[in-house]
Amino acid sequence: MAPAPSADSAAALQDRVRRQFEVLYGRSPALFAIAPGRVNVIGEHVDYNGGWVLPAALDRCLVMAVAPRDDERVRLATADFEGGLEFDGRDLAPGRATDWSRYVRGVMSGLAHAGHPLPGFDACIASSIPVGGGLSSSAALEAATALAGLALTGATMDRFALAKLCQRAEHDYAGVPCGIMDQAAVLCCEEGHLLLLDCETETFVQTPLPNAEWSLLIVNSGVSHELASGEYARRRAACEQAARRLRVPSLRHIEPAALDEALALPALTEEMRRCVRHVVTENQRTRQCVDALQRGDFLAAGRLLNASHASLRDDYQVSCEELDFIAATAQAEAAVAGCRMTGGGFGGSCVALVRRTDAPDVMRRIGDAFQARYGRQPVAFVTSTGRGAHVINA
Ligand code: GLA
């Protein structure tokens, strides 16, 4: 007998959301849009500097059940919380909402500008991506809305163009000046692969994660990172200003060999110097990490993850005590090749490269250590590299 799907699998979420859709709206959904969360293996805070990132889709996802309506109303609900949201699908100006409908509105507005205005629809979502865990639950919502919207209108769009449309929704409707990584990962990742994305040329290579011996362990600190979006904007501005003073289009154009010379420029502030050093060394680490993974040298890849964490903690200053604690605890484990914070930081999650057979024990020991220090268990799970966002008929 096939094993029952776990409560977090796409199939289980789909069943749950279908039932709730029927209870709420008294009819069946027409389609499901399924969008994963993402974990970035390495290449942090470099996407908005034209750098290289290496994310994977999680096997945890958001499922959105949708059916079109004959009018312009949009009704949104979740399978997990009471209370729905409702709005007029013609009224899509930014700033109309501060709840989660803003992501849906932003994507609808982007699709309308791309020539694909949506009809009204009813939607219900369920998700196994921890919200505020730095695992791109909002990019998953944007991508699911975008793919559901295209399916409702019968239109198609290039995946990367769609990622940019979703990024714009995040900028204009959520006020987060994010890079392209999250939306590109959610929409362009393929199962069994990491996405090596060049954020300047906007090209990517599917990079197989070659060894079943190693897996990705996610440990969520439970510290919500959302409040820190001002700090995110501040780092981004410091990088852009540094690039201007260094007379390069973006910090990607500073080669590691030219780093010392760049850092010696008197026009840079100390904050800019730290940002430049992080971005230049992180770009180098990401390329080295891809080489190491392709050689099957997971221990070398892991050391690069550790160095990335140190750089994010000390130079870029986007970590927090809980993330540092998780990273240090994981890094001390013999079965862990490396561990670092992943995503925007100031909370959220760490990712560790861990020997698959040892993962349950490692997870338990990190959980116990965290519990002893902070009085609560962190949510932790092993993920395989999942499938990018897609739509299936209900
Ligand atoms: C957030 C942003 C991304 C990226 C990461 C840091 O997740 O949405 O664009 O900048 O932080 O790498």
Short mmCIF file of C-alpha atoms and ligand atoms in Angstrom, two decimals:
data_model
loop_
_atom_site.label_atom_id
_atom_site.label_comp_id
_atom_site.label_asym_id
_atom_site.label_seq_id
_atom_site.Cartn_x
_atom_site.Cartn_y
_atom_site.Cartn_z
CA MET A 1 0.00 0.00 0.00
CA ALA A 2 1.30 3.46 -0.81
CA PRO A 3 2.12 5.46 2.32
CA ALA A 4 -0.52 8.02 3.28
CA PRO A 5 0.54 11.54 2.24
CA SER A 6 1.88 13.59 5.14
CA ALA A 7 -0.31 16.42 6.41
CA ASP A 8 2.00 18.82 4.62
CA SER A 9 2.05 17.20 1.19
CA ALA A 10 0.46 18.94 -1.77
CA ALA A 11 -2.09 16.09 -2.07
CA ALA A 12 -3.20 16.42 1.56
CA LEU A 13 -3.43 20.21 1.31
CA GLN A 14 -5.42 19.87 -1.88
CA ASP A 15 -7.98 17.60 -0.18
CA ARG A 16 -8.30 19.97 2.75
CA VAL A 17 -8.67 23.06 0.62
CA ARG A 18 -11.19 21.40 -1.70
CA ARG A 19 -13.41 20.46 1.25
CA GLN A 20 -13.21 23.96 2.71
CA PHE A 21 -13.88 25.54 -0.69
CA GLU A 22 -17.05 23.48 -1.01
CA VAL A 23 -18.23 24.37 2.51
CA LEU A 24 -17.60 28.09 1.99
CA TYR A 25 -18.79 28.62 -1.54
CA GLY A 26 -21.24 25.74 -2.07
CA ARG A 27 -19.58 24.57 -5.28
CA SER A 28 -16.41 22.84 -6.46
CA PRO A 29 -13.16 24.57 -7.41
CA ALA A 30 -12.22 24.63 -11.10
CA LEU A 31 -8.47 24.39 -10.55
CA PHE A 32 -5.67 24.25 -8.03
CA ALA A 33 -2.57 26.45 -8.24
CA ILE A 34 0.27 24.92 -6.24
CA ALA A 35 3.33 27.00 -5.35
CA PRO A 36 6.26 25.91 -3.17
CA GLY A 37 8.23 27.90 -0.63
CA ARG A 38 11.93 28.25 -1.32
CA VAL A 39 15.16 27.81 0.55
CA ASN A 40 18.25 29.63 -0.62
CA VAL A 41 21.29 27.35 -0.26
CA ILE A 42 23.78 30.18 -0.76
CA GLY A 43 24.01 33.62 -2.39
CA GLU A 44 22.29 35.79 0.22
CA HIS A 45 21.52 39.49 -0.18
CA VAL A 46 23.17 39.52 -3.58
CA ASP A 47 20.13 39.29 -5.89
CA TYR A 48 19.55 43.07 -5.79
CA ASN A 49 23.28 43.51 -6.42
CA GLY A 50 23.18 41.64 -9.72
CA GLY A 51 24.76 38.56 -8.14
CA TRP A 52 24.33 34.78 -8.23
CA VAL A 53 21.89 32.89 -6.02
CA LEU A 54 21.28 29.18 -5.53
CA PRO A 55 17.77 28.50 -4.23
CA ALA A 56 15.64 25.34 -4.35
CA ALA A 57 11.89 24.88 -4.15
CA LEU A 58 10.80 23.28 -0.88
CA ASP A 59 8.59 20.24 -0.84
CA ARG A 60 6.27 22.38 1.29
CA CYS A 61 3.80 24.47 -0.63
CA LEU A 62 0.73 26.65 -0.78
CA VAL A 63 -2.35 25.32 -2.56
CA MET A 64 -4.96 27.73 -3.89
CA ALA A 65 -8.32 26.34 -5.05
CA VAL A 66 -10.05 28.69 -7.47
CA ALA A 67 -13.28 28.99 -9.45
CA PRO A 68 -14.26 31.93 -11.67
CA ARG A 69 -17.35 34.05 -10.97
CA ASP A 70 -19.74 35.81 -13.35
CA ASP A 71 -19.19 39.16 -11.66
CA GLU A 72 -16.14 41.19 -10.59
CA ARG A 73 -16.05 40.16 -6.92
CA VAL A 74 -13.01 38.43 -5.49
CA ARG A 75 -13.53 36.32 -2.39
CA LEU A 76 -10.54 34.89 -0.51
CA ALA A 77 -10.44 32.46 2.39
CA THR A 78 -8.08 30.01 4.03
CA ALA A 79 -8.67 26.45 5.14
CA ASP A 80 -6.97 27.17 8.46
CA PHE A 81 -8.40 30.42 9.78
CA GLU A 82 -11.92 31.76 10.03
CA GLY A 83 -12.91 34.89 8.20
CA GLY A 84 -12.63 35.66 4.55
CA LEU A 85 -11.71 38.75 2.58
CA GLU A 86 -13.71 40.24 -0.25
CA PHE A 87 -13.11 43.06 -2.69
CA ASP A 88 -14.04 44.44 -6.07
CA GLY A 89 -11.62 43.05 -8.67
CA ARG A 90 -11.71 46.37 -10.57
CA ASP A 91 -10.45 48.28 -7.55
CA LEU A 92 -6.79 47.30 -7.55
CA ALA A 93 -4.89 50.49 -6.71
CA PRO A 94 -1.98 49.93 -4.28
CA GLY A 95 -2.59 50.86 -0.65
CA ARG A 96 -6.22 49.71 -0.56
CA ALA A 97 -5.44 46.80 1.78
CA THR A 98 -2.93 45.88 4.45
CA ASP A 99 -4.10 42.27 4.85
CA TRP A 100 -2.90 39.36 2.71
CA SER A 101 -5.25 40.30 -0.12
CA ARG A 102 -2.65 42.91 -1.08
CA TYR A 103 -0.49 40.22 -2.68
CA VAL A 104 -3.46 38.97 -4.69
CA ARG A 105 -4.44 42.50 -5.68
CA GLY A 106 -0.86 43.31 -6.71
CA VAL A 107 -0.62 40.30 -8.97
CA MET A 108 -4.08 40.92 -10.44
CA SER A 109 -3.06 44.48 -11.20
CA GLY A 110 0.17 43.29 -12.85
CA LEU A 111 -1.73 40.80 -14.98
CA ALA A 112 -4.21 43.49 -16.01
CA HIS A 113 -1.33 45.75 -17.07
CA ALA A 114 0.14 42.85 -19.05
CA GLY A 115 -3.15 42.64 -20.94
CA HIS A 116 -4.74 39.87 -18.90
CA PRO A 117 -7.48 41.38 -16.71
CA LEU A 118 -9.01 38.71 -14.51
CA PRO A 119 -12.68 37.96 -13.98
CA GLY A 120 -13.96 37.81 -10.41
CA PHE A 121 -13.21 34.54 -8.61
CA ASP A 122 -13.57 32.63 -5.37
CA ALA A 123 -10.40 31.24 -3.84
CA CYS A 124 -9.40 29.28 -0.78
CA ILE A 125 -5.82 28.55 0.26
CA ALA A 126 -3.99 26.14 2.54
CA SER A 127 -0.26 26.16 3.11
CA SER A 128 2.45 24.15 4.82
CA ILE A 129 5.07 26.91 4.41
CA PRO A 130 5.72 28.51 7.81
CA VAL A 131 4.63 32.16 7.54
CA GLY A 132 7.38 34.58 8.56
CA GLY A 133 9.90 31.74 8.38
CA GLY A 134 11.98 33.39 5.65
CA LEU A 135 10.83 30.65 3.26
CA SER A 136 8.92 32.88 0.83
CA SER A 137 5.34 32.17 1.77
CA SER A 138 4.38 35.51 0.18
CA ALA A 139 6.16 34.72 -3.10
CA ALA A 140 4.25 31.42 -3.13
CA LEU A 141 0.96 33.29 -2.73
CA GLU A 142 1.91 35.67 -5.54
CA ALA A 143 2.95 32.83 -7.85
CA ALA A 144 -0.19 30.80 -7.12
CA THR A 145 -2.35 33.85 -7.85
CA ALA A 146 -0.45 34.55 -11.07
CA LEU A 147 -0.74 31.00 -12.38
CA ALA A 148 -4.37 30.67 -11.33
CA GLY A 149 -5.10 34.01 -12.99
CA LEU A 150 -3.49 32.99 -16.25
CA ALA A 151 -5.35 29.67 -16.18
CA LEU A 152 -8.67 31.49 -15.65
CA THR A 153 -8.08 33.71 -18.68
CA GLY A 154 -6.43 31.04 -20.84
CA ALA A 155 -3.36 33.28 -21.27
CA THR A 156 0.29 32.25 -21.00
CA MET A 157 3.36 34.20 -19.95
CA ASP A 158 7.05 33.44 -19.70
CA ARG A 159 7.91 32.19 -16.20
CA PHE A 160 10.62 34.77 -15.57
CA ALA A 161 8.41 37.61 -16.78
CA LEU A 162 5.79 36.34 -14.35
CA ALA A 163 8.37 36.32 -11.54
CA LYS A 164 9.10 39.99 -12.27
CA LEU A 165 5.41 40.78 -12.25
CA CYS A 166 5.14 39.13 -8.81
CA GLN A 167 8.23 41.01 -7.58
CA ARG A 168 6.57 44.27 -8.59
CA ALA A 169 3.48 43.29 -6.60
CA GLU A 170 5.72 42.79 -3.56
CA HIS A 171 7.35 46.22 -4.09
CA ASP A 172 4.20 48.20 -4.76
CA TYR A 173 1.63 46.39 -2.61
CA ALA A 174 3.67 45.09 0.34
CA GLY A 175 6.31 47.84 0.38
CA VAL A 176 9.23 45.40 0.41
CA PRO A 177 11.98 46.38 -2.10
CA CYS A 178 12.98 42.73 -2.60
CA GLY A 179 15.20 41.29 -5.32
CA ILE A 180 14.04 38.70 -7.84
CA MET A 181 15.25 35.54 -6.11
CA ASP A 182 12.14 34.40 -4.26
CA GLN A 183 9.66 34.81 -7.08
CA ALA A 184 12.08 33.31 -9.62
CA ALA A 185 12.75 30.33 -7.35
CA VAL A 186 9.09 29.63 -6.73
CA LEU A 187 8.24 29.86 -10.42
CA CYS A 188 11.36 28.47 -12.14
CA CYS A 189 12.78 25.74 -9.85
CA GLU A 190 12.60 22.13 -10.98
CA GLU A 191 12.34 19.06 -8.81
CA GLY A 192 15.71 17.55 -7.88
CA HIS A 193 17.56 20.74 -8.78
CA LEU A 194 18.97 23.93 -7.38
CA LEU A 195 18.42 27.03 -9.50
CA LEU A 196 21.68 28.83 -10.25
CA LEU A 197 20.30 32.24 -11.13
CA ASP A 198 22.35 35.10 -12.49
CA CYS A 199 20.36 38.09 -11.31
CA GLU A 200 21.97 40.53 -13.71
CA THR A 201 21.56 38.63 -16.96
CA GLU A 202 18.33 37.05 -15.64
CA THR A 203 19.41 33.66 -16.90
CA PHE A 204 19.49 30.44 -14.93
CA VAL A 205 20.86 26.94 -15.00
CA GLN A 206 19.11 23.98 -13.39
CA THR A 207 21.82 22.44 -11.23
CA PRO A 208 21.15 18.86 -10.07
CA LEU A 209 21.60 18.23 -6.36
CA PRO A 210 23.60 15.11 -7.15
CA ASN A 211 23.97 13.10 -3.97
CA ALA A 212 21.15 11.32 -2.16
CA GLU A 213 23.49 10.95 0.80
CA TRP A 214 22.95 14.58 1.81
CA SER A 215 19.77 16.49 2.46
CA LEU A 216 18.63 19.99 3.31
CA LEU A 217 17.49 20.55 6.87
CA ILE A 218 15.48 23.67 7.65
CA VAL A 219 15.27 25.00 11.21
CA ASN A 220 12.91 27.92 11.73
CA SER A 221 13.92 30.21 14.59
CA GLY A 222 10.31 31.30 15.03
CA VAL A 223 11.50 34.91 15.10
CA SER A 224 9.34 36.80 12.64
CA HIS A 225 11.43 38.76 10.19
CA GLU A 226 8.68 40.96 8.80
CA LEU A 227 9.21 43.94 11.08
CA ALA A 228 12.72 44.38 9.77
CA SER A 229 11.84 45.36 6.23
CA GLY A 230 13.23 48.85 6.96
CA GLU A 231 16.62 47.26 7.62
CA TYR A 232 16.36 45.36 4.35
CA ALA A 233 15.77 48.61 2.44
CA ARG A 234 18.67 50.19 4.31
CA ARG A 235 21.12 47.43 3.27
CA ARG A 236 19.94 47.68 -0.29
CA ALA A 237 20.40 51.46 -0.34
CA ALA A 238 23.91 51.15 1.18
CA CYS A 239 24.91 48.70 -1.57
CA GLU A 240 23.53 50.89 -4.32
CA GLN A 241 25.23 53.97 -2.98
CA ALA A 242 28.51 52.07 -2.64
CA ALA A 243 28.25 50.90 -6.24
CA ARG A 244 27.76 54.50 -7.38
CA ARG A 245 30.78 55.66 -5.42
CA LEU A 246 32.82 52.78 -6.84
CA ARG A 247 31.56 53.67 -10.33
CA VAL A 248 30.21 50.22 -11.15
CA PRO A 249 26.65 49.42 -12.31
CA SER A 250 26.27 47.05 -9.36
CA LEU A 251 28.51 45.38 -6.77
CA ARG A 252 28.55 42.25 -8.89
CA HIS A 253 31.13 43.98 -11.04
CA ILE A 254 33.74 44.02 -8.31
CA GLU A 255 35.93 40.96 -8.71
CA PRO A 256 37.38 39.37 -5.55
CA ALA A 257 40.88 40.36 -6.71
CA ALA A 258 39.80 44.03 -6.74
CA LEU A 259 38.11 43.92 -3.34
CA ASP A 260 40.93 45.39 -1.26
CA GLU A 261 41.33 48.27 -3.65
CA ALA A 262 37.58 48.94 -3.54
CA LEU A 263 37.53 48.84 0.25
CA ALA A 264 40.36 51.36 0.40
CA LEU A 265 38.28 54.03 -1.35
CA PRO A 266 37.88 56.89 1.17
CA ALA A 267 34.42 57.78 -0.20
CA LEU A 268 32.93 54.61 1.31
CA THR A 269 31.45 54.69 4.80
CA GLU A 270 32.23 51.84 7.21
CA GLU A 271 28.71 50.47 6.69
CA MET A 272 29.22 50.49 2.92
CA ARG A 273 32.59 48.74 3.32
CA ARG A 274 30.99 45.91 5.26
CA CYS A 275 28.23 45.59 2.67
CA VAL A 276 30.70 45.55 -0.22
CA ARG A 277 32.84 42.92 1.48
CA HIS A 278 29.83 40.69 2.08
CA VAL A 279 28.45 40.96 -1.44
CA VAL A 280 31.78 40.40 -3.22
CA THR A 281 32.79 37.45 -1.05
CA GLU A 282 29.27 35.93 -1.16
CA ASN A 283 29.26 36.02 -4.95
CA GLN A 284 32.56 34.19 -4.93
CA ARG A 285 31.31 31.64 -2.38
CA THR A 286 28.22 30.90 -4.45
CA ARG A 287 30.23 30.11 -7.54
CA GLN A 288 32.63 28.01 -5.49
CA CYS A 289 29.71 26.20 -3.89
CA VAL A 290 28.24 25.26 -7.27
CA ASP A 291 31.64 23.85 -8.29
CA ALA A 292 31.90 21.90 -5.04
CA LEU A 293 28.40 20.45 -5.41
CA GLN A 294 29.11 19.47 -8.99
CA ARG A 295 32.25 17.64 -7.83
CA GLY A 296 30.14 15.97 -5.14
CA ASP A 297 32.30 17.62 -2.47
CA PHE A 298 29.62 18.35 0.10
CA LEU A 299 32.08 19.05 2.87
CA ALA A 300 33.62 21.88 0.84
CA ALA A 301 30.13 23.17 0.01
CA GLY A 302 29.29 23.09 3.71
CA ARG A 303 32.34 25.13 4.67
CA LEU A 304 31.15 27.79 2.22
CA LEU A 305 27.73 27.80 3.92
CA ASN A 306 29.45 28.38 7.27
CA ALA A 307 31.51 31.24 5.83
CA SER A 308 28.35 32.73 4.32
CA HIS A 309 26.69 32.75 7.74
CA ALA A 310 29.68 34.47 9.33
CA SER A 311 29.65 37.12 6.61
CA LEU A 312 25.91 37.75 7.01
CA ARG A 313 26.32 37.94 10.79
CA ASP A 314 29.46 40.07 11.01
CA ASP A 315 29.64 42.11 7.83
CA TYR A 316 26.10 42.40 6.55
CA GLN A 317 24.60 42.26 10.05
CA VAL A 318 21.28 40.67 9.13
CA SER A 319 21.37 37.68 11.49
CA CYS A 320 19.96 37.51 15.01
CA GLU A 321 20.86 35.68 18.20
CA GLU A 322 18.53 32.74 17.60
CA LEU A 323 19.81 32.19 14.04
CA ASP A 324 23.41 32.38 15.27
CA PHE A 325 22.58 29.83 17.95
CA ILE A 326 21.00 27.40 15.47
CA ALA A 327 23.87 27.81 13.01
CA ALA A 328 26.53 27.27 15.68
CA THR A 329 24.72 24.26 17.15
CA ALA A 330 24.29 22.67 13.72
CA GLN A 331 27.86 23.44 12.65
CA ALA A 332 29.14 21.54 15.72
CA GLU A 333 27.40 18.34 14.56
CA ALA A 334 29.67 15.80 12.84
CA ALA A 335 26.94 14.90 10.32
CA VAL A 336 26.43 18.54 9.26
CA ALA A 337 28.61 19.78 6.39
CA GLY A 338 27.54 23.37 6.95
CA CYS A 339 24.74 25.61 8.15
CA ARG A 340 23.72 29.21 7.58
CA MET A 341 20.78 31.56 7.89
CA THR A 342 18.70 31.64 4.72
CA GLY A 343 16.56 34.40 3.23
CA GLY A 344 16.35 38.02 4.31
CA GLY A 345 17.40 37.39 7.93
CA PHE A 346 16.57 39.21 11.20
CA GLY A 347 14.76 35.98 12.04
CA GLY A 348 13.36 33.27 9.81
CA SER A 349 15.24 30.04 9.20
CA CYS A 350 18.61 28.35 8.90
CA VAL A 351 19.47 25.75 6.29
CA ALA A 352 21.92 22.92 6.97
CA LEU A 353 23.49 20.40 4.65
CA VAL A 354 23.18 17.21 6.68
CA ARG A 355 23.86 13.51 6.11
CA ARG A 356 20.44 12.09 5.32
CA THR A 357 20.60 9.11 7.68
CA ASP A 358 21.62 11.33 10.59
CA ALA A 359 19.09 14.09 9.92
CA PRO A 360 16.43 12.95 12.47
CA ASP A 361 18.98 12.75 15.30
CA VAL A 362 20.60 16.06 14.35
CA MET A 363 17.19 17.71 14.19
CA ARG A 364 16.29 16.39 17.65
CA ARG A 365 19.55 17.56 19.20
CA ILE A 366 19.27 21.05 17.69
CA GLY A 367 15.65 21.18 18.89
CA ASP A 368 16.65 20.15 22.44
CA ALA A 369 19.48 22.69 22.58
CA PHE A 370 17.17 25.44 21.32
CA GLN A 371 14.51 24.43 23.84
CA ALA A 372 17.02 24.55 26.69
CA ARG A 373 18.11 28.03 25.65
CA TYR A 374 14.87 29.68 24.53
CA GLY A 375 12.18 27.57 26.20
CA ARG A 376 10.46 26.47 23.00
CA GLN A 377 10.95 23.95 20.21
CA PRO A 378 11.82 25.35 16.78
CA VAL A 379 9.94 23.99 13.78
CA ALA A 380 12.43 21.88 11.82
CA PHE A 381 12.05 19.65 8.79
CA VAL A 382 14.05 17.93 6.10
CA THR A 383 13.09 18.97 2.61
CA SER A 384 13.78 17.51 -0.77
CA THR A 385 14.18 19.88 -3.72
CA GLY A 386 10.56 20.28 -4.79
CA ARG A 387 8.69 21.19 -7.93
CA GLY A 388 8.16 24.79 -9.09
CA ALA A 389 4.68 26.35 -9.12
CA HIS A 390 2.09 24.69 -11.36
CA VAL A 391 -1.62 24.40 -11.97
CA ILE A 392 -3.81 21.31 -12.08
CA ASN A 393 -7.45 21.00 -12.97
CA ALA A 394 -9.73 20.14 -10.07
C1 GLA B 1 14.47 38.28 0.77
C2 GLA B 1 14.20 38.95 -0.57
C3 GLA B 1 15.09 38.36 -1.67
C4 GLA B 1 16.55 38.35 -1.24
C5 GLA B 1 16.71 37.74 0.14
C6 GLA B 1 18.11 37.85 0.65
O1 GLA B 1 14.07 36.94 0.73
O2 GLA B 1 12.85 38.79 -0.92
O3 GLA B 1 14.91 39.09 -2.85
O4 GLA B 1 17.10 39.63 -1.31
O5 GLA B 1 15.85 38.36 1.09
O6 GLA B 1 18.97 37.09 -0.14
#
